[in-house]
Each structure stands twice: as C-alpha cells, then as structure tokens.
mmCIF file of C-alpha atoms and ligand atoms in Angstrom:
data_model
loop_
_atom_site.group_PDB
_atom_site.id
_atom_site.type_symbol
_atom_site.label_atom_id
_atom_site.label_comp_id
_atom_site.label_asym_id
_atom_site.label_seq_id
_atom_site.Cartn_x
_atom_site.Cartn_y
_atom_site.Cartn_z
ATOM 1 C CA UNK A 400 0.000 0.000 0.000
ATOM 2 C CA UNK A 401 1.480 3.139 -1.039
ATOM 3 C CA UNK A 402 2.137 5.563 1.943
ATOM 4 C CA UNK A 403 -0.392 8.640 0.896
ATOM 5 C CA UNK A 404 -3.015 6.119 0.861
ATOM 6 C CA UNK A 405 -1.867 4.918 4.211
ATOM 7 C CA UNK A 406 -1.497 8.433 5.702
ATOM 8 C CA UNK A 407 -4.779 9.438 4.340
ATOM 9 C CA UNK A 408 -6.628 6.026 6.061
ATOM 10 C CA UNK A 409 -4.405 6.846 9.245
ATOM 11 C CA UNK A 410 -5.835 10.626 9.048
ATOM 12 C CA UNK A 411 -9.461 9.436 8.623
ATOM 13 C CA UNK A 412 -9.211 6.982 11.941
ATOM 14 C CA UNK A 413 -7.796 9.256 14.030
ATOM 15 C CA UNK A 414 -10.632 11.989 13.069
ATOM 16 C CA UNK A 415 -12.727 9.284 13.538
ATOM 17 C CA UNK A 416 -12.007 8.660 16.895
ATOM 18 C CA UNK A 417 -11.808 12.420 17.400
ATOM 19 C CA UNK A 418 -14.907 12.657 16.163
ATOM 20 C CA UNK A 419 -17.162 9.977 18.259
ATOM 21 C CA UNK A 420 -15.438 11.599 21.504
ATOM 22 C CA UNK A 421 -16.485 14.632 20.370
ATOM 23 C CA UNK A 422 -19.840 13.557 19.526
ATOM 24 C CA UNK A 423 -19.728 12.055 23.591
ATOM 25 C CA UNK A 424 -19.002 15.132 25.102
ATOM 26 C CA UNK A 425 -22.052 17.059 23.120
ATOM 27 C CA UNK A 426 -24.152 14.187 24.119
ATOM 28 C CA UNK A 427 -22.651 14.203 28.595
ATOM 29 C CA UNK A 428 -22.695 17.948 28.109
ATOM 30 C CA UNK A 429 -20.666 20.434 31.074
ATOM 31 C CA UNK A 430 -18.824 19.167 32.817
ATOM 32 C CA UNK A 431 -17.291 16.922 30.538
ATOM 33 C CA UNK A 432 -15.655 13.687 31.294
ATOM 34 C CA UNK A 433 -12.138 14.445 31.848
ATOM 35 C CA UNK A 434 -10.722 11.222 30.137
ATOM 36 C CA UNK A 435 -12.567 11.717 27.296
ATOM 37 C CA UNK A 436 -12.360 15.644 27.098
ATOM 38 C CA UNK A 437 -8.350 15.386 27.276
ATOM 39 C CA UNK A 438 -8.075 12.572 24.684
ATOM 40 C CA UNK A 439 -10.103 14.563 22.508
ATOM 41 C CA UNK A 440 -7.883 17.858 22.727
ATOM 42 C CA UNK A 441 -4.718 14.938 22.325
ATOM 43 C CA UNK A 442 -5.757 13.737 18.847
ATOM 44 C CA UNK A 443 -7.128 17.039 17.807
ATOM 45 C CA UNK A 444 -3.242 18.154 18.852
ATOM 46 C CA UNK A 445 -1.775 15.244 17.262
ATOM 47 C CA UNK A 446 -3.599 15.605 14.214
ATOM 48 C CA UNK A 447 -2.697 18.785 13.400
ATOM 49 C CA UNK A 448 0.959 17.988 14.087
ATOM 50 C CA UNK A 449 0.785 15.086 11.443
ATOM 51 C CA UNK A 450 -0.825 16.567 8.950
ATOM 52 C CA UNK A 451 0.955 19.785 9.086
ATOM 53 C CA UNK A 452 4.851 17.928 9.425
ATOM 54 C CA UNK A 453 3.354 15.682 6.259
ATOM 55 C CA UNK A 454 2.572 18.830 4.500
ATOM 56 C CA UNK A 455 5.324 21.362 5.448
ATOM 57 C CA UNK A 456 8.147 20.244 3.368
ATOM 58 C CA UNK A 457 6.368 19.317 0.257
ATOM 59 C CA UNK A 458 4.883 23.155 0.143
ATOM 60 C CA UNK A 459 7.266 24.683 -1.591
ATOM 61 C CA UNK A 460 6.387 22.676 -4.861
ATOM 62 C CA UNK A 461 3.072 22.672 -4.903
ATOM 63 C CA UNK A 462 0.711 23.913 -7.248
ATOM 64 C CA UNK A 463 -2.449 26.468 -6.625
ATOM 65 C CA UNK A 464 -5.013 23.617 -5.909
ATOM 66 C CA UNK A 465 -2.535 22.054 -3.418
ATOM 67 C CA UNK A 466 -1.914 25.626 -1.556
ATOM 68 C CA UNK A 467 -5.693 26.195 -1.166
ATOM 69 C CA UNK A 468 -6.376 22.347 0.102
ATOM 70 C CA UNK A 469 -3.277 23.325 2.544
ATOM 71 C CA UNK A 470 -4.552 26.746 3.428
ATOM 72 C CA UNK A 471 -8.532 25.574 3.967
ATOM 73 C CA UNK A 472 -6.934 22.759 6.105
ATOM 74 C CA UNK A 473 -5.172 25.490 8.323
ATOM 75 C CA UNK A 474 -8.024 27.417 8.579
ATOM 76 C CA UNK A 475 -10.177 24.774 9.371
ATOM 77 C CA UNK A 476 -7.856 23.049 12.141
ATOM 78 C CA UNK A 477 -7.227 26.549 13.472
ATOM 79 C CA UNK A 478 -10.887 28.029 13.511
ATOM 80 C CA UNK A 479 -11.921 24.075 15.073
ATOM 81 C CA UNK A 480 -9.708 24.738 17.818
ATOM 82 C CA UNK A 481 -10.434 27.912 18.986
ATOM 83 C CA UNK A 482 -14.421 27.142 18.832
ATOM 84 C CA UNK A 483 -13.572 23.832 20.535
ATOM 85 C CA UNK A 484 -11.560 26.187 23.121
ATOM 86 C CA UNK A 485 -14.302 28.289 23.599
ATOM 87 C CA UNK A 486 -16.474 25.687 24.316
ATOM 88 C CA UNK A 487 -14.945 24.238 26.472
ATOM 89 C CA UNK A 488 -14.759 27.281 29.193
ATOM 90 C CA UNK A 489 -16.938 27.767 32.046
ATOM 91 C CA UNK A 490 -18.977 30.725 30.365
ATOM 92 C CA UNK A 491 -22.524 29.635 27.947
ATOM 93 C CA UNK A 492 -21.243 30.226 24.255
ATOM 94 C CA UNK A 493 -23.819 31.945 21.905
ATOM 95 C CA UNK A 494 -24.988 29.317 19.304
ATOM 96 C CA UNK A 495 -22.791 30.059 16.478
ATOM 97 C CA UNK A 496 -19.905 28.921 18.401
ATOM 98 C CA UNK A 497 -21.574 25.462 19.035
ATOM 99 C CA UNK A 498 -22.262 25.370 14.833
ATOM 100 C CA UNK A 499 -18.649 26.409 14.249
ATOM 101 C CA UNK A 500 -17.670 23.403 16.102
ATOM 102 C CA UNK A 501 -20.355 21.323 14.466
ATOM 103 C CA UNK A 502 -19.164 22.214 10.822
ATOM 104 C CA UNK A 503 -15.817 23.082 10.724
ATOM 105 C CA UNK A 504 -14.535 19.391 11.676
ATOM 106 C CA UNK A 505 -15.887 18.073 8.432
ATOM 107 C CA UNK A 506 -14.350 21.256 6.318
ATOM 108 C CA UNK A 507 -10.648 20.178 8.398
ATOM 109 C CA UNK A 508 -10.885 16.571 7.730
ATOM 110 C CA UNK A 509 -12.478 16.935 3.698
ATOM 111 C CA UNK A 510 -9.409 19.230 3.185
ATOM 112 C CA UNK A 511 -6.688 17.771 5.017
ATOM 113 C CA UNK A 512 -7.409 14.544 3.335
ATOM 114 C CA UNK A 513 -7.700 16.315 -0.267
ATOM 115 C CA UNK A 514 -4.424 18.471 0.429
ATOM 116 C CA UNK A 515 -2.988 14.642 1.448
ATOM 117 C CA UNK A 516 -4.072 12.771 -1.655
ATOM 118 C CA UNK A 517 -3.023 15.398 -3.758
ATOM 119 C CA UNK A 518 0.964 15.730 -3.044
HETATM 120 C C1 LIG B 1226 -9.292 18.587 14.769
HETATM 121 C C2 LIG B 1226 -9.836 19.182 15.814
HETATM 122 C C3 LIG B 1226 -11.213 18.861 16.349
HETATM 123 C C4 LIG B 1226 -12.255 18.183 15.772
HETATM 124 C C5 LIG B 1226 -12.287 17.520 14.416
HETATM 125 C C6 LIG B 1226 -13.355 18.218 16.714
HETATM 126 C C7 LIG B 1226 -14.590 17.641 16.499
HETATM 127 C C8 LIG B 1226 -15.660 17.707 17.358
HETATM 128 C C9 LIG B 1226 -16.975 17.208 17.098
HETATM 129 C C10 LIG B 1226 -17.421 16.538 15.801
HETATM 130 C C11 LIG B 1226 -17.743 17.453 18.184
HETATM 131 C C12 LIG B 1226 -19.229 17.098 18.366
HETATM 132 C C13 LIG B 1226 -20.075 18.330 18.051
HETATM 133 C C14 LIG B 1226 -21.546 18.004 18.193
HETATM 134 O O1 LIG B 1226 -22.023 17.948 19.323
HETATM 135 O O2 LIG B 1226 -22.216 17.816 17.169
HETATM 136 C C15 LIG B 1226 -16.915 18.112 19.153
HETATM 137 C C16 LIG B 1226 -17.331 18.525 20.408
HETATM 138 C C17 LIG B 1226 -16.537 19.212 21.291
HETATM 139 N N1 LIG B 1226 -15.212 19.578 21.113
HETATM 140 FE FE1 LIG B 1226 -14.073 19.229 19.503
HETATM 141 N N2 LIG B 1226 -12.964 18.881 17.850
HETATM 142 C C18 LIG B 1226 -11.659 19.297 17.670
HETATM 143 C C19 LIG B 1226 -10.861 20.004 18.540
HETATM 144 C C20 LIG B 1226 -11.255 20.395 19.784
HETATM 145 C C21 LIG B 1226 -10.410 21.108 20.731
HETATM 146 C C22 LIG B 1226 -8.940 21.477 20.485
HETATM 147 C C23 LIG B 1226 -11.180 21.333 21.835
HETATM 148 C C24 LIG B 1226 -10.844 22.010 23.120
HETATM 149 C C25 LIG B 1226 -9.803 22.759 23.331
HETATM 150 C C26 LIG B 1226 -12.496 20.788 21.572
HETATM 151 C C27 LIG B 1226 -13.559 20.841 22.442
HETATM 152 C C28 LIG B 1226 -14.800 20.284 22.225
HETATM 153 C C29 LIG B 1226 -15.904 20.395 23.143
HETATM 154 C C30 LIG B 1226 -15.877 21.101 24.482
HETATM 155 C C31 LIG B 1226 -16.994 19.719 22.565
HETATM 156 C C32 LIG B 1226 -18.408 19.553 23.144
HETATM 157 C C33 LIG B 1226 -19.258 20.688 22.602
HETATM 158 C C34 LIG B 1226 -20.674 20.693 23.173
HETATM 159 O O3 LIG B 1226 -20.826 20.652 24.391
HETATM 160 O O4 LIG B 1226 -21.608 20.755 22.325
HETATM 161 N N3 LIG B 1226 -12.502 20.214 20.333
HETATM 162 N N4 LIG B 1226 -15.652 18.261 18.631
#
C-alpha cells in the first residue's frame, strides 16, 4: 500500500475517533468527562501535528489547488480549535460557536485529506 493512501486512512481513523469523543461530550454535556475531554484535545493536537509535518516540506512545490487544500486545512484546524476552546470554558457560548464546532470538523478533515491525496 502506497504511503499517501496509508497516511490518508491513518488521518481518517484518528478523526474518527476524534470525532465519536467529540460527539460524547455534546451528548454528557458540562462538565465533561475528563478522560474523554483530554483525549479529545490529544488527537485534535496530534492531528494537526501530522498533517501539518506531512505537509510542510512538500509546500514549496506545490501547485495552486494544493496551496488552497493546505490553506482551507489550516483554517479549518485553526478556527476548530479555537471554537472547541471556547467551548470548552466555564462561560454559555452563543450558538454560532456550538455550529462552528459542528461544521468546521468536516471542512478540516475533507481538506486535510484532499491536500494529502493530492501531493
Ligand atoms: C481537529 C480538531 C477537532 C475536531 C475535528 C473536533 C470535532 C468535534 C466534534 C465533531 C464534536 C461534536 C459536536 C456536536 O455535538 O455535534 C466536538 C465537540 C466538542 N469539542 Fe471538539 N474537535 C476538535 C478540537 C477540539 C479542541 C482542540 C477542543 C478544546 C480545546 C475541543 C472541544 C470540544 C468540546 C468542548 C466539545 C463539546 C461541545 C458541546 O458541548 O456541544 N474540540 N468536537
């Protein structure tokens, strides 16, 4: 098996599992389960460590559709954590917030795994 096909199945388990804990602690609600809630913020961490270490170096040769995979997989992993972060203080967060972390997830993971298949 060749090794973008293995980093793209790798990237779709992880946000897999990323996603059904995620999908746990909307369904507990506040406060959320500490094991969970850290393992969560761990793969989300992870994640965007492996995808953007995969992607880095082969940047510099990429062509327009690769850059704007790339740069709507940046986006997407950084506007997913901050919602997540939000979310995840004490305060209520207005409803938008909640929808920004409902969406975005599936924007980060379509793009990181097009920006993957195409380099
Ligand atoms: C790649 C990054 C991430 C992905 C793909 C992701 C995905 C998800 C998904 C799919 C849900 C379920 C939303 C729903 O209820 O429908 C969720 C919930 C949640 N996530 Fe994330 N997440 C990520 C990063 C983070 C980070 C970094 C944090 C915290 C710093 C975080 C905090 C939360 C919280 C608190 C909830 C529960 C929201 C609620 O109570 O409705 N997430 N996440």
């Amino acid at each position: 098996m060749n090794s973008i096909l293995m980093k793209m199945i790798f990237t779709i388990l992880v946000f897999v599992f990323i996603f059904l804990t995620g999908y746990w602690l909307g369904h507990t609600g506040k406060p959320y389960a500490v094991l969970i809630f850290t393992l969560h913020k761990l793969m989300a961490l992870g994640m965007l460590i492996f995808v953007g270490v995969t992607l880095y170096p082969v940047l510099k040769t990429a062509g327009r559709l690769q850059i704007v995979c790339t740069g709507m997989a940046a986006l997407g992993f950084l506007f997913t954590i901050v919602s997540g972060g939000l979310l995840s203080v004490d305060k209520e967060m207005p409803a938008l917030i909640h929808w920004l972390h409902r969406l975005l997830p599936y924007l980060t993971l379509l793009s990181s795994l097009a920006a993957l298949y195409l380099f």
